[in-house]
Amino acid sequence: NTTGASVVAVDVLHCPAPAWGTAFAEGAVNLRIFAGSDSVFFTNGTYAPTVCAPAETHCSIAFYAYITSASPSVVGACGGSVVTVSGAGFDALAPVAVRLTSGNVSEGGFSA
């Protein structure tokens, strides 16, 4: 995913994060900057290029999962209803739990 950037100052760029969408699970991705077709090296505050391994905070961005909706919004108290949660960044291989609470989240609630 590539997005445009605008030069704010000689030492500052602003660029919108691209939509990570539903195609990928949450996690860190490497950030690369190009001047034309030339890649700009990360220096991490020094004068020498830095090797950027995955998830190194000085040259990566973490995308996170988010929820856009849950439906239905009303279910029977006897249980068994299927609630559909929509959003992006979910990982099909990671364990997932849903906690239903009434009021204060610290009360514990029910896990499914």
PDB file of N, CA, C and O in Angstrom, residues 7-49:
ATOM      1  N   VAL A   7       5.466  17.530   2.287  1.00  0.00           N
ATOM      2  CA  VAL A   7       6.595  18.058   3.046  1.00  0.00           C
ATOM      3  C   VAL A   7       6.090  19.235   3.872  1.00  0.00           C
ATOM      4  O   VAL A   7       5.616  20.226   3.332  1.00  0.00           O
ATOM      5  N   VAL A   8       6.188  19.116   5.188  1.00  0.00           N
ATOM      6  CA  VAL A   8       5.761  20.173   6.101  1.00  0.00           C
ATOM      7  C   VAL A   8       6.930  21.099   6.397  1.00  0.00           C
ATOM      8  O   VAL A   8       6.775  22.306   6.490  1.00  0.00           O
ATOM      9  N   ALA A   9       8.107  20.526   6.530  1.00  0.00           N
ATOM     10  CA  ALA A   9       9.339  21.270   6.781  1.00  0.00           C
ATOM     11  C   ALA A   9      10.487  20.411   6.253  1.00  0.00           C
ATOM     12  O   ALA A   9      10.274  19.268   5.853  1.00  0.00           O
ATOM     13  N   VAL A  10      11.698  20.944   6.261  1.00  0.00           N
ATOM     14  CA  VAL A  10      12.831  20.176   5.732  1.00  0.00           C
ATOM     15  C   VAL A  10      13.080  18.896   6.511  1.00  0.00           C
ATOM     16  O   VAL A  10      13.728  17.987   6.015  1.00  0.00           O
ATOM     17  N   ASP A  11      12.535  18.806   7.719  1.00  0.00           N
ATOM     18  CA  ASP A  11      12.742  17.605   8.529  1.00  0.00           C
ATOM     19  C   ASP A  11      11.439  16.936   8.967  1.00  0.00           C
ATOM     20  O   ASP A  11      11.432  16.113   9.875  1.00  0.00           O
ATOM     21  N   VAL A  12      10.305  17.246   8.291  1.00  0.00           N
ATOM     22  CA  VAL A  12       9.018  16.676   8.673  1.00  0.00           C
ATOM     23  C   VAL A  12       8.185  16.360   7.433  1.00  0.00           C
ATOM     24  O   VAL A  12       8.024  17.202   6.556  1.00  0.00           O
ATOM     25  N   LEU A  13       7.654  15.132   7.381  1.00  0.00           N
ATOM     26  CA  LEU A  13       6.689  14.728   6.359  1.00  0.00           C
ATOM     27  C   LEU A  13       5.382  14.375   7.047  1.00  0.00           C
ATOM     28  O   LEU A  13       5.389  13.849   8.159  1.00  0.00           O
ATOM     29  N   HIS A  14       4.273  14.627   6.386  1.00  0.00           N
ATOM     30  CA  HIS A  14       2.977  14.134   6.838  1.00  0.00           C
ATOM     31  C   HIS A  14       2.437  13.224   5.756  1.00  0.00           C
ATOM     32  O   HIS A  14       2.454  13.587   4.579  1.00  0.00           O
ATOM     33  N   CYS A  15       1.983  12.038   6.150  1.00  0.00           N
ATOM     34  CA  CYS A  15       1.384  11.136   5.179  1.00  0.00           C
ATOM     35  C   CYS A  15       0.252  10.379   5.855  1.00  0.00           C
ATOM     36  O   CYS A  15       0.385   9.946   6.992  1.00  0.00           O
ATOM     37  N   PRO A  16      -0.872  10.256   5.161  1.00  0.00           N
ATOM     38  CA  PRO A  16      -1.978   9.494   5.748  1.00  0.00           C
ATOM     39  C   PRO A  16      -1.652   8.001   5.718  1.00  0.00           C
ATOM     40  O   PRO A  16      -1.075   7.504   4.751  1.00  0.00           O
ATOM     41  N   ALA A  17      -1.997   7.307   6.782  1.00  0.00           N
ATOM     42  CA  ALA A  17      -1.809   5.853   6.794  1.00  0.00           C
ATOM     43  C   ALA A  17      -2.795   5.253   5.798  1.00  0.00           C
ATOM     44  O   ALA A  17      -3.962   5.640   5.771  1.00  0.00           O
ATOM     45  N   PRO A  18      -2.346   4.330   4.964  1.00  0.00           N
ATOM     46  CA  PRO A  18      -3.276   3.707   4.021  1.00  0.00           C
ATOM     47  C   PRO A  18      -4.271   2.816   4.756  1.00  0.00           C
ATOM     48  O   PRO A  18      -3.994   2.353   5.863  1.00  0.00           O
ATOM     49  N   ALA A  19      -5.404   2.601   4.152  1.00  0.00           N
ATOM     50  CA  ALA A  19      -6.395   1.699   4.744  1.00  0.00           C
ATOM     51  C   ALA A  19      -5.816   0.290   4.743  1.00  0.00           C
ATOM     52  O   ALA A  19      -5.444  -0.232   3.697  1.00  0.00           O
ATOM     53  N   TRP A  20      -5.675  -0.291   5.900  1.00  0.00           N
ATOM     54  CA  TRP A  20      -5.139  -1.645   6.000  1.00  0.00           C
ATOM     55  C   TRP A  20      -6.231  -2.644   5.662  1.00  0.00           C
ATOM     56  O   TRP A  20      -5.982  -3.706   5.146  1.00  0.00           O
ATOM     57  N   GLY A  21      -7.462  -2.270   5.978  1.00  0.00           N
ATOM     58  CA  GLY A  21      -8.626  -3.029   5.546  1.00  0.00           C
ATOM     59  C   GLY A  21      -8.763  -4.411   6.130  1.00  0.00           C
ATOM     60  O   GLY A  21      -8.194  -4.742   7.148  1.00  0.00           O
ATOM     61  N   THR A  22      -9.531  -5.227   5.425  1.00  0.00           N
ATOM     62  CA  THR A  22      -9.829  -6.569   5.909  1.00  0.00           C
ATOM     63  C   THR A  22      -8.911  -7.622   5.313  1.00  0.00           C
ATOM     64  O   THR A  22      -9.040  -8.796   5.619  1.00  0.00           O
ATOM     65  N   ALA A  23      -7.984  -7.213   4.444  1.00  0.00           N
ATOM     66  CA  ALA A  23      -7.115  -8.179   3.775  1.00  0.00           C
ATOM     67  C   ALA A  23      -5.984  -8.667   4.669  1.00  0.00           C
ATOM     68  O   ALA A  23      -5.386  -9.698   4.399  1.00  0.00           O
ATOM     69  N   PHE A  24      -5.672  -7.939   5.742  1.00  0.00           N
ATOM     70  CA  PHE A  24      -4.527  -8.278   6.579  1.00  0.00           C
ATOM     71  C   PHE A  24      -4.912  -8.247   8.046  1.00  0.00           C
ATOM     72  O   PHE A  24      -5.762  -7.471   8.452  1.00  0.00           O
ATOM     73  N   ALA A  25      -4.250  -9.069   8.848  1.00  0.00           N
ATOM     74  CA  ALA A  25      -4.447  -9.042  10.294  1.00  0.00           C
ATOM     75  C   ALA A  25      -3.645  -7.892  10.878  1.00  0.00           C
ATOM     76  O   ALA A  25      -2.741  -7.360  10.244  1.00  0.00           O
ATOM     77  N   GLU A  26      -3.986  -7.518  12.131  1.00  0.00           N
ATOM     78  CA  GLU A  26      -3.258  -6.436  12.775  1.00  0.00           C
ATOM     79  C   GLU A  26      -1.801  -6.822  12.968  1.00  0.00           C
ATOM     80  O   GLU A  26      -1.439  -7.987  12.976  1.00  0.00           O
ATOM     81  N   GLY A  27      -0.943  -5.840  13.124  1.00  0.00           N
ATOM     82  CA  GLY A  27       0.470  -6.083  13.364  1.00  0.00           C
ATOM     83  C   GLY A  27       1.328  -4.967  12.817  1.00  0.00           C
ATOM     84  O   GLY A  27       0.826  -3.977  12.289  1.00  0.00           O
ATOM     85  N   ALA A  28       2.623  -5.105  12.958  1.00  0.00           N
ATOM     86  CA  ALA A  28       3.568  -4.087  12.524  1.00  0.00           C
ATOM     87  C   ALA A  28       3.965  -4.320  11.073  1.00  0.00           C
ATOM     88  O   ALA A  28       4.108  -5.460  10.632  1.00  0.00           O
ATOM     89  N   VAL A  29       4.122  -3.240  10.345  1.00  0.00           N
ATOM     90  CA  VAL A  29       4.604  -3.289   8.969  1.00  0.00           C
ATOM     91  C   VAL A  29       5.751  -2.298   8.834  1.00  0.00           C
ATOM     92  O   VAL A  29       5.795  -1.291   9.537  1.00  0.00           O
ATOM     93  N   ASN A  30       6.699  -2.611   7.961  1.00  0.00           N
ATOM     94  CA  ASN A  30       7.814  -1.702   7.737  1.00  0.00           C
ATOM     95  C   ASN A  30       7.353  -0.484   6.966  1.00  0.00           C
ATOM     96  O   ASN A  30       6.484  -0.559   6.101  1.00  0.00           O
ATOM     97  N   LEU A  31       7.947   0.639   7.266  1.00  0.00           N
ATOM     98  CA  LEU A  31       7.666   1.909   6.626  1.00  0.00           C
ATOM     99  C   LEU A  31       8.834   2.235   5.705  1.00  0.00           C
ATOM    100  O   LEU A  31       9.987   2.192   6.132  1.00  0.00           O
ATOM    101  N   ARG A  32       8.565   2.492   4.443  1.00  0.00           N
ATOM    102  CA  ARG A  32       9.611   2.879   3.494  1.00  0.00           C
ATOM    103  C   ARG A  32       9.215   4.189   2.860  1.00  0.00           C
ATOM    104  O   ARG A  32       8.053   4.402   2.535  1.00  0.00           O
ATOM    105  N   ILE A  33      10.178   5.065   2.688  1.00  0.00           N
ATOM    106  CA  ILE A  33       9.944   6.376   2.097  1.00  0.00           C
ATOM    107  C   ILE A  33      10.746   6.461   0.802  1.00  0.00           C
ATOM    108  O   ILE A  33      11.895   6.019   0.738  1.00  0.00           O
ATOM    109  N   PHE A  34      10.123   7.022  -0.225  1.00  0.00           N
ATOM    110  CA  PHE A  34      10.763   7.155  -1.528  1.00  0.00           C
ATOM    111  C   PHE A  34      10.824   8.615  -1.938  1.00  0.00           C
ATOM    112  O   PHE A  34       9.877   9.372  -1.714  1.00  0.00           O
ATOM    113  N   ALA A  35      11.942   9.007  -2.526  1.00  0.00           N
ATOM    114  CA  ALA A  35      12.093  10.312  -3.173  1.00  0.00           C
ATOM    115  C   ALA A  35      12.169   9.988  -4.657  1.00  0.00           C
ATOM    116  O   ALA A  35      13.201   9.536  -5.146  1.00  0.00           O
ATOM    117  N   GLY A  36      11.051  10.142  -5.360  1.00  0.00           N
ATOM    118  CA  GLY A  36      10.975   9.655  -6.735  1.00  0.00           C
ATOM    119  C   GLY A  36      10.980   8.147  -6.694  1.00  0.00           C
ATOM    120  O   GLY A  36      10.186   7.529  -6.004  1.00  0.00           O
ATOM    121  N   SER A  37      11.927   7.523  -7.397  1.00  0.00           N
ATOM    122  CA  SER A  37      12.039   6.068  -7.364  1.00  0.00           C
ATOM    123  C   SER A  37      13.138   5.589  -6.424  1.00  0.00           C
ATOM    124  O   SER A  37      13.370   4.398  -6.283  1.00  0.00           O
ATOM    125  N   ASP A  38      13.833   6.528  -5.759  1.00  0.00           N
ATOM    126  CA  ASP A  38      14.920   6.182  -4.841  1.00  0.00           C
ATOM    127  C   ASP A  38      14.404   6.016  -3.419  1.00  0.00           C
ATOM    128  O   ASP A  38      13.666   6.862  -2.912  1.00  0.00           O
ATOM    129  N   SER A  39      14.802   4.936  -2.779  1.00  0.00           N
ATOM    130  CA  SER A  39      14.427   4.688  -1.396  1.00  0.00           C
ATOM    131  C   SER A  39      15.263   5.577  -0.481  1.00  0.00           C
ATOM    132  O   SER A  39      16.466   5.741  -0.672  1.00  0.00           O
ATOM    133  N   VAL A  40      14.631   6.175   0.520  1.00  0.00           N
ATOM    134  CA  VAL A  40      15.322   7.002   1.506  1.00  0.00           C
ATOM    135  C   VAL A  40      15.704   6.099   2.671  1.00  0.00           C
ATOM    136  O   VAL A  40      14.876   5.357   3.188  1.00  0.00           O
ATOM    137  N   PHE A  41      16.967   6.153   3.091  1.00  0.00           N
ATOM    138  CA  PHE A  41      17.449   5.293   4.173  1.00  0.00           C
ATOM    139  C   PHE A  41      17.055   5.847   5.537  1.00  0.00           C
ATOM    140  O   PHE A  41      17.095   7.049   5.755  1.00  0.00           O
ATOM    141  N   PHE A  42      16.696   4.939   6.448  1.00  0.00           N
ATOM    142  CA  PHE A  42      16.504   5.319   7.839  1.00  0.00           C
ATOM    143  C   PHE A  42      17.871   5.431   8.487  1.00  0.00           C
ATOM    144  O   PHE A  42      18.753   4.614   8.247  1.00  0.00           O
ATOM    145  N   THR A  43      18.039   6.434   9.336  1.00  0.00           N
ATOM    146  CA  THR A  43      19.303   6.581  10.054  1.00  0.00           C
ATOM    147  C   THR A  43      19.121   6.473  11.565  1.00  0.00           C
ATOM    148  O   THR A  43      20.097   6.384  12.291  1.00  0.00           O
ATOM    149  N   ASN A  44      17.887   6.508  12.031  1.00  0.00           N
ATOM    150  CA  ASN A  44      17.590   6.433  13.461  1.00  0.00           C
ATOM    151  C   ASN A  44      18.375   7.481  14.254  1.00  0.00           C
ATOM    152  O   ASN A  44      18.904   7.214  15.320  1.00  0.00           O
ATOM    153  N   GLY A  45      18.478   8.685  13.697  1.00  0.00           N
ATOM    154  CA  GLY A  45      19.150   9.788  14.384  1.00  0.00           C
ATOM    155  C   GLY A  45      20.654   9.818  14.230  1.00  0.00           C
ATOM    156  O   GLY A  45      21.320  10.637  14.843  1.00  0.00           O
ATOM    157  N   THR A  46      21.220   8.930  13.405  1.00  0.00           N
ATOM    158  CA  THR A  46      22.668   8.927  13.189  1.00  0.00           C
ATOM    159  C   THR A  46      22.939   9.353  11.744  1.00  0.00           C
ATOM    160  O   THR A  46      22.039   9.778  11.034  1.00  0.00           O
ATOM    161  N   TYR A  47      24.167   9.214  11.302  1.00  0.00           N
ATOM    162  CA  TYR A  47      24.516   9.568   9.929  1.00  0.00           C
ATOM    163  C   TYR A  47      24.699   8.346   9.037  1.00  0.00           C
ATOM    164  O   TYR A  47      25.080   8.460   7.901  1.00  0.00           O
ATOM    165  N   ALA A  48      24.413   7.155   9.585  1.00  0.00           N
ATOM    166  CA  ALA A  48      24.576   5.917   8.815  1.00  0.00           C
ATOM    167  C   ALA A  48      23.220   5.240   8.652  1.00  0.00           C
ATOM    168  O   ALA A  48      22.376   5.287   9.557  1.00  0.00           O
ATOM    169  N   PRO A  49      22.979   4.586   7.495  1.00  0.00           N
ATOM    170  CA  PRO A  49      21.710   3.865   7.311  1.00  0.00           C
ATOM    171  C   PRO A  49      21.515   2.787   8.371  1.00  0.00           C
ATOM    172  O   PRO A  49      22.468   2.167   8.830  1.00  0.00           O
TER     173      PRO A  49
END
